Coordinates of C-alpha atoms in Angstrom, one line a residue:
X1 CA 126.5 196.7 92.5
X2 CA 123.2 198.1 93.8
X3 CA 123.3 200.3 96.6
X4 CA 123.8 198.9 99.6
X5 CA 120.5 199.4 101.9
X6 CA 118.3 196.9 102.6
X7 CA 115.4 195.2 104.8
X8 CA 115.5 191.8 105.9
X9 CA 112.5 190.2 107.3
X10 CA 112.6 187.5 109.9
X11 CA 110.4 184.7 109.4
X12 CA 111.4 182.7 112.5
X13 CA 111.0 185.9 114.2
X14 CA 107.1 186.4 113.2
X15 CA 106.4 182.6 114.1
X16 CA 107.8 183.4 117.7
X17 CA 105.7 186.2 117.9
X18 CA 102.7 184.6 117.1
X19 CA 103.7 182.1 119.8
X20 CA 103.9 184.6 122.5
X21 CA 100.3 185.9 121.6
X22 CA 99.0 182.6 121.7
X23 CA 100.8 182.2 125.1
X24 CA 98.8 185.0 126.3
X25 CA 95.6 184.0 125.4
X26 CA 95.6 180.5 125.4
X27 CA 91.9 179.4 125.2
X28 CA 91.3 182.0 122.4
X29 CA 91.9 181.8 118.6
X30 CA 94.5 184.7 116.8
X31 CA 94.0 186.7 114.4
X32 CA 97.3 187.7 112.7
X33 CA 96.4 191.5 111.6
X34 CA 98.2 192.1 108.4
X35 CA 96.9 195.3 107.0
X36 CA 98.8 198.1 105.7
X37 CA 100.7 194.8 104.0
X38 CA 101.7 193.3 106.8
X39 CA 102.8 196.2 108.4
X40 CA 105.8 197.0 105.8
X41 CA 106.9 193.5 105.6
X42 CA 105.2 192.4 103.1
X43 CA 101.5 189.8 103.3
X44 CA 103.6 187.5 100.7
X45 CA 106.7 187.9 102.7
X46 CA 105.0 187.4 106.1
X47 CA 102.5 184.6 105.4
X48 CA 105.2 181.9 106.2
X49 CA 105.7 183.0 109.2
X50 CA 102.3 183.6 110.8
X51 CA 100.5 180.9 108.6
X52 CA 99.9 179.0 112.2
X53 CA 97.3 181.6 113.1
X54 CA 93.7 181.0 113.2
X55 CA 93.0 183.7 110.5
X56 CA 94.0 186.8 109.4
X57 CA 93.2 190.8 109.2
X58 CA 92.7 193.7 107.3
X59 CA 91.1 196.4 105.1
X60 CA 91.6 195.9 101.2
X61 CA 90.0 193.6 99.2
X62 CA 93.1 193.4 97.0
X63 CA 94.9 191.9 100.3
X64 CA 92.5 189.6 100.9
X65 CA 93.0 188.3 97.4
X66 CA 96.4 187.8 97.8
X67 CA 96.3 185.8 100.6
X68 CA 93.6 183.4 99.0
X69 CA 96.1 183.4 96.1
X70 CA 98.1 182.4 98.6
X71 CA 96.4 179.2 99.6
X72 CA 95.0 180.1 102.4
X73 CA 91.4 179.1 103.0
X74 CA 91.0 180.1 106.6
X75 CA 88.8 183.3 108.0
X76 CA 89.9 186.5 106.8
X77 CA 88.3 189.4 108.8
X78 CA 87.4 192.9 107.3
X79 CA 88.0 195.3 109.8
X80 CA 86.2 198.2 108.3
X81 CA 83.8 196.2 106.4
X82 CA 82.8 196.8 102.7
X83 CA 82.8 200.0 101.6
X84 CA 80.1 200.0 98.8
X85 CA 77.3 197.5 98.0
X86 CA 79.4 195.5 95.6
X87 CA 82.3 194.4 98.0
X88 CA 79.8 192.2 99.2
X89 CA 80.0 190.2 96.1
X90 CA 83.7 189.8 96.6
X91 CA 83.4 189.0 100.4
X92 CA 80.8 186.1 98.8
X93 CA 83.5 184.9 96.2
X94 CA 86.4 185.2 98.7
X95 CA 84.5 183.8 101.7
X96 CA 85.4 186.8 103.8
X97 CA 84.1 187.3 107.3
X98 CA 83.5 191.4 107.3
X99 CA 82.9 194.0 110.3
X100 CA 79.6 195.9 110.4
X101 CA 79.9 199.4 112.3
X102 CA 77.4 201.2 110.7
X103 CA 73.7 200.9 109.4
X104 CA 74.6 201.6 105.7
X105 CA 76.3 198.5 105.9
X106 CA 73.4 196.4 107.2
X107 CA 71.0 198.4 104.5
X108 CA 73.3 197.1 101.7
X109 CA 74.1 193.8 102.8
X110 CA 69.7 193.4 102.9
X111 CA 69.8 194.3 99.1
X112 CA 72.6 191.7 98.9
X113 CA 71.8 188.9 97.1
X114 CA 73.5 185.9 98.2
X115 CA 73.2 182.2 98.1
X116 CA 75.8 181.6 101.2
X117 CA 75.3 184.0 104.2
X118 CA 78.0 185.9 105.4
X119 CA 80.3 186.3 108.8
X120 CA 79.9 189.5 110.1
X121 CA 81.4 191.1 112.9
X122 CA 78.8 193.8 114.5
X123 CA 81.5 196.7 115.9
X124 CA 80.8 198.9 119.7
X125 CA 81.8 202.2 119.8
X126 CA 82.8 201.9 123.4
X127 CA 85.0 204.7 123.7
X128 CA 87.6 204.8 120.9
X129 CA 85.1 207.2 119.0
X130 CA 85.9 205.8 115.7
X131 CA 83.8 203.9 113.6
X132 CA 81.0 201.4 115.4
X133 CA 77.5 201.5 117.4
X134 CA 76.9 203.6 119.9
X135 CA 75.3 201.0 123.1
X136 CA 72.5 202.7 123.1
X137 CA 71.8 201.8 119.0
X138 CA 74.2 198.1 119.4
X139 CA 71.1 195.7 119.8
X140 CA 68.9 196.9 117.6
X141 CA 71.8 196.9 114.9
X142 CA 72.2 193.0 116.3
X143 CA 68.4 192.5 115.5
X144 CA 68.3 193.8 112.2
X145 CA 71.3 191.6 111.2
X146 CA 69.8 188.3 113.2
X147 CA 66.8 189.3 110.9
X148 CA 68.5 188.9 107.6
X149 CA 68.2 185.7 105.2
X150 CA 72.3 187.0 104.0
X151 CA 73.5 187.1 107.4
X152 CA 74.8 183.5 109.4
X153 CA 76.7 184.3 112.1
X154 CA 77.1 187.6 114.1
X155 CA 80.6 188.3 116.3
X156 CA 80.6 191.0 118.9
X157 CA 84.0 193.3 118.3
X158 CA 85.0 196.2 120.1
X159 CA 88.5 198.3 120.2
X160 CA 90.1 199.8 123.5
X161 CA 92.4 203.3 123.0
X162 CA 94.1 202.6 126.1
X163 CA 94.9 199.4 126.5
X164 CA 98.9 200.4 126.3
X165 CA 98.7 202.5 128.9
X166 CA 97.3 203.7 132.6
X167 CA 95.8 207.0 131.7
X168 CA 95.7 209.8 134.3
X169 CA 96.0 206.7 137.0
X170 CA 93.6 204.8 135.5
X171 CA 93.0 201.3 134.8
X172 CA 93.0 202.3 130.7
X173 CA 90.6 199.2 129.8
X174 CA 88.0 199.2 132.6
X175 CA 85.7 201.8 131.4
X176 CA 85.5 200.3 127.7
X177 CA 85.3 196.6 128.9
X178 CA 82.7 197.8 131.1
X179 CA 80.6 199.4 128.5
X180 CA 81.3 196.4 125.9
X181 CA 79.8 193.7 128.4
X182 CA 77.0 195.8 129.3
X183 CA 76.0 195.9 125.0
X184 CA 76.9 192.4 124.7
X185 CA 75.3 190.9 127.8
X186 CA 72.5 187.9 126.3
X187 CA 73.8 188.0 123.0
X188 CA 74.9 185.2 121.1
X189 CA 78.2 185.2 118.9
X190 CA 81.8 184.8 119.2
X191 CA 83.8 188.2 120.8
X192 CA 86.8 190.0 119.7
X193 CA 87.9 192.5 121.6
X194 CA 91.6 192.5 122.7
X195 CA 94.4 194.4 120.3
X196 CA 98.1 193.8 121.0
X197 CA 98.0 195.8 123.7
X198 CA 95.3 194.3 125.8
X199 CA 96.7 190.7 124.8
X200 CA 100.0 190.9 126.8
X201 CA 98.8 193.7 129.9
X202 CA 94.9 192.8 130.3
X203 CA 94.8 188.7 128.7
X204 CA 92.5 186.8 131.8
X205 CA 90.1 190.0 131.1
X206 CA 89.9 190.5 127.0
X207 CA 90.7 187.3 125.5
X208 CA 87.4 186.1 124.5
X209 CA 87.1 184.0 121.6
X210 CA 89.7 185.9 119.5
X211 CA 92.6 188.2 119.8
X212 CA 93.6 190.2 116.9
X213 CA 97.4 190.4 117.0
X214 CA 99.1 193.3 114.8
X215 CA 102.1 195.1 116.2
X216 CA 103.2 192.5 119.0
X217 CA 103.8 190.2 116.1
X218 CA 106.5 192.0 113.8
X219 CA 108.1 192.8 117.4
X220 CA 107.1 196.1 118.3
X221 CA 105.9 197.2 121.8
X222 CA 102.8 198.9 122.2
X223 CA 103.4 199.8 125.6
X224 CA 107.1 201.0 125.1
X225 CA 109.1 202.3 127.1
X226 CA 107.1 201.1 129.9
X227 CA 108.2 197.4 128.7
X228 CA 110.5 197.0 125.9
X229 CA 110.6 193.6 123.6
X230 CA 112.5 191.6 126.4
X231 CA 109.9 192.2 129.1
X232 CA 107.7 190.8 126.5
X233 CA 109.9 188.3 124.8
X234 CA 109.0 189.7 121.2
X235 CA 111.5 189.3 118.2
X236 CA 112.2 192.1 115.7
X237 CA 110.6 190.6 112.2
X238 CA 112.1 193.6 109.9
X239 CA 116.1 194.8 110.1
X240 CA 116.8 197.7 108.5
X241 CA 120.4 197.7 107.3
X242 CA 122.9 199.7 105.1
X243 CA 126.3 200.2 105.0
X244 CA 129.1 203.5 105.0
X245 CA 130.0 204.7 102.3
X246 CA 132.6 207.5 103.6
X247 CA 134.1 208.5 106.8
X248 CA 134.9 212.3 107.7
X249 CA 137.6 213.7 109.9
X250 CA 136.1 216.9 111.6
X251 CA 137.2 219.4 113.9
X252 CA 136.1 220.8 117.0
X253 CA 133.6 224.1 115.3
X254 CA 132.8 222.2 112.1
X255 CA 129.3 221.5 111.3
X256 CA 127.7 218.5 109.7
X257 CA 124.6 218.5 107.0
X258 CA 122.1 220.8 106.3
X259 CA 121.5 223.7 108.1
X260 CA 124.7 223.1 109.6
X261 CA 122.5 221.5 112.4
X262 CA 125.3 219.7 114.3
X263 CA 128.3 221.6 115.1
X264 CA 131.3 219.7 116.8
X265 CA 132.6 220.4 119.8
X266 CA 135.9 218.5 119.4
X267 CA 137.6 216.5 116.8
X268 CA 135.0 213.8 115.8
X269 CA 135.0 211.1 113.1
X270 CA 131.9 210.8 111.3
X271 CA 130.9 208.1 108.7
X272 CA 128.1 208.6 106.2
X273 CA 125.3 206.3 105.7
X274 CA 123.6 205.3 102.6
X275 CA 120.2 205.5 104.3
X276 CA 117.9 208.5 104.0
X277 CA 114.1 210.1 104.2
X278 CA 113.5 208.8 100.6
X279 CA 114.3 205.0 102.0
X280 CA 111.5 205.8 104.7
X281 CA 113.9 206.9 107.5
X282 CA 112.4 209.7 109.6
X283 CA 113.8 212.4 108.6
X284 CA 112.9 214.4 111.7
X285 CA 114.9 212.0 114.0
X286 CA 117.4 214.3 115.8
X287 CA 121.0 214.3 116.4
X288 CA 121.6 211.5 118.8
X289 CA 119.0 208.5 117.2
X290 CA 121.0 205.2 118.3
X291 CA 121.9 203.2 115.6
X292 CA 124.9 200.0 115.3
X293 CA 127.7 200.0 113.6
X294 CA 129.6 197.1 113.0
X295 CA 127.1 195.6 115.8
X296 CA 128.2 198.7 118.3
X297 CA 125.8 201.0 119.8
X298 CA 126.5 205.0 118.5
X299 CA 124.0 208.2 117.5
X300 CA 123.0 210.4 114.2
X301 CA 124.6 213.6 114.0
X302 CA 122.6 216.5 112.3
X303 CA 119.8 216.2 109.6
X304 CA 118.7 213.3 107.8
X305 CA 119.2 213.9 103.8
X306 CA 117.2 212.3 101.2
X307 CA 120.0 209.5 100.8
X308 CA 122.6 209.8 103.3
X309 CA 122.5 210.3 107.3
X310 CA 125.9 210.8 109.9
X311 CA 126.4 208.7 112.6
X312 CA 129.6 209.0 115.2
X313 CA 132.5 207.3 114.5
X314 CA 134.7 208.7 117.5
X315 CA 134.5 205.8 119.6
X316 CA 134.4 203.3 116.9
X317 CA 138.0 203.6 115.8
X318 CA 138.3 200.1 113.9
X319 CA 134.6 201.0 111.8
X320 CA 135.3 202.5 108.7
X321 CA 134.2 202.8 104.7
X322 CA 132.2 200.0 104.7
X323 CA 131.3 198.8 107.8
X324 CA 127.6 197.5 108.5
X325 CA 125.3 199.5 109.6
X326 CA 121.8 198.6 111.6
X327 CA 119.5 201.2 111.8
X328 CA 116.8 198.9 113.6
X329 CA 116.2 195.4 114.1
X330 CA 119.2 192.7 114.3
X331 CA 122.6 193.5 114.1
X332 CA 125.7 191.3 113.6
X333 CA 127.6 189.6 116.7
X334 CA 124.6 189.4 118.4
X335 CA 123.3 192.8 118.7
X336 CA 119.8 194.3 118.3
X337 CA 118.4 197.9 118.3
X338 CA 114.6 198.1 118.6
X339 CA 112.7 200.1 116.7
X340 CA 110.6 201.2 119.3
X341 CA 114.0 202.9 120.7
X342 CA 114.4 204.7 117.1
X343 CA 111.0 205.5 117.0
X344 CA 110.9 207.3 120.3
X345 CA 113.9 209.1 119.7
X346 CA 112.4 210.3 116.2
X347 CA 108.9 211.2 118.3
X348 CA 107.1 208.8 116.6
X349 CA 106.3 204.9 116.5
X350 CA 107.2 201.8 115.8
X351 CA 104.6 201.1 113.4
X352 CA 105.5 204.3 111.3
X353 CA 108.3 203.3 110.9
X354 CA 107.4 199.7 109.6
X355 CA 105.2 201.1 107.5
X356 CA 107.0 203.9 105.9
X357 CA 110.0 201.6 104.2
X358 CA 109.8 202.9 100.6
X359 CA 109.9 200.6 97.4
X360 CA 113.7 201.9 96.5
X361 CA 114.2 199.6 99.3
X362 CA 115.2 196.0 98.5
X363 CA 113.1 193.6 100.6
X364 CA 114.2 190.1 101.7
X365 CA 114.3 187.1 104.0
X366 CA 117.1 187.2 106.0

């Protein structure tokens, strides 16, 4: 048999999601962000589930070709745009809407030749310091693309860096928004401007005419552990499961793993996970990262192996060889361990962790 880890994603779980974004911003269209292959779940996989959104977003070329081989024939946004002249022939073929945030972009699509003109999405720099215009610089970019024969449409797009969070006491959108309108004020086009974050904490001030929904709809939290998923009524789309495969009986002073990391301070039963770095656990989660067993809450003990992590079977006396195993998402009887909770106890994300599932790792519906 093969071994036992595996990932199940949760298609009734991503169409919920993309519910509650749509709930938030109810007189705007949503775009369903699925780069980085929807997050770790998969864009085949996770198409089913979001296929109710308005349109859908990412970076390759080869994942927008999969979703048209998909059947879908809605927008598909670029959110870095084309990254050499030719792209532009595939954004033609495909019928891709594409972001512009810099002037190479507007030189090449000019050379472009085209007989349909393209969707483009003209990017602010209002703060994030990434890729787009700076304001001062934003309308004459508009002009030059309002000027072109291979340009129909132009969208106003910005992104916030702190939308998740008040910084320093802060209202962590105001400055950006501020800047944003100020650039966009008399120009003509639809605006995208609200990520996950700004969708569920700022949505009467950032909706617009699109929100572009990534994290919020696989069921992470980008403002965790200020809310978690219930404040929020989010769904986990991926469980990560496995199962044990032995259980050790250890004495107070014995040490588990490498570097003898964990040392016991009394007798403790320990069961041994088939789930390690190499299946895209982190392996610098420390001893105490919750995980289920058999649906129960307990913690890791020492280092995370390649293939194999500890977990603490002292007050789990009826778990044993093997027992189930959630290390995120939905457990059985009920239970549920975010992965924003795993992810903040490994110092890290939710969306790492998504994204980090390796291929050894059998993926399926649940």
């Amino acid at each position: 048999m093969p071994r036992p880890i595996e990932a199940l994603i949760h298609t009734e779980a991503l169409a919920h999601n993309l519910a509650r974004a749509r709930a938030h911003a109810p007189n705007a269209r949503v775009w369903a962000v699925v780069k980085a292959n929807a997050y770790g779940h998969g864009i085949e996989r996770a198409f089913e589930g979001l296929r109710a959104a308005d349109g859908f977003a990412l970076l390759d070329l080869a994942e927008a070709e999969r979703l048209r081989a998909l059947d879908w024939r809605g927008p598909i946004l670029l959110l870095e745009g084309v990254f050499e002249p030719r792209d532009l022939e595939l954004c033609s073929r495909l019928k891709l809407w594409h972001t512009v945030h810099c002037e190479q972009q507007i030189d090449w699509l000019a050379m472009h030749k085209t007989h349909e003109p393209h969707r483009v999405f003209l990017k602010l720099n209002s703060g994030m310091n990434r890729l787009g215009f700076p304001p001062a610089a934003f309308r004459a970019a508009y002009a030059r693309l309002d000027a072109l024969p291979q340009v129909d449409e132009i969208g106003l797009m910005t992104h916030f860096s702190d939308a998740d969070a008040m910084r320093q006491g802060v209202d962590g959108i105001a400055h950006q928004l501020a800047v944003f309108e100020a650039a966009a004020d008399g120009l003509a086009g639809e605006r995208t401007i609200a990520n996950s974050a700004a969708t569920l904490r700022h949505p009467g001030r950032t909706a617009a005419d699109w929100v572009r929904a990534g994290i919020m709809v696989y069921g992470g939290v980008p403002d965790f552990p200020e809310h978690d998923a219930a404040h929020w009524d989010l769904r986990p789309a991926m469980t990560l499961r496995s199962r044990l495969i032995a259980v050790q009986h250890l004495k107070a002073g014995d040490t588990i793993g490498y570097g003898s990391a964990y040392t016991c301070g009394q007798a403790t039963r320990v069961g041994i996970v088939a789930c390690g770095y190499a299946d895209g656990y982190p392996r610098h989660a420390p001893t105490g990262t919750p995980a289920l067993v058999d649906g129960m809450r307990t913690r890791t003990l020492g280092r995370v192996s390649m293939d194999m992590l500890a977990v603490d079977l002292t007050a789990l006396p009826a778990s044993g060889f093997g027992s189930e195993v959630t290390l995120w998402g939905e457990g059985p009887h009920g239970s549920r361990l975010p992965i924003d909770e795993v992810a903040q106890a490994a110092g890290t994300i939710g969306y790492e962790l998504m994204c980090a599932i390796a291929p050894r790792v059998p993926i399926r519906h649940a």
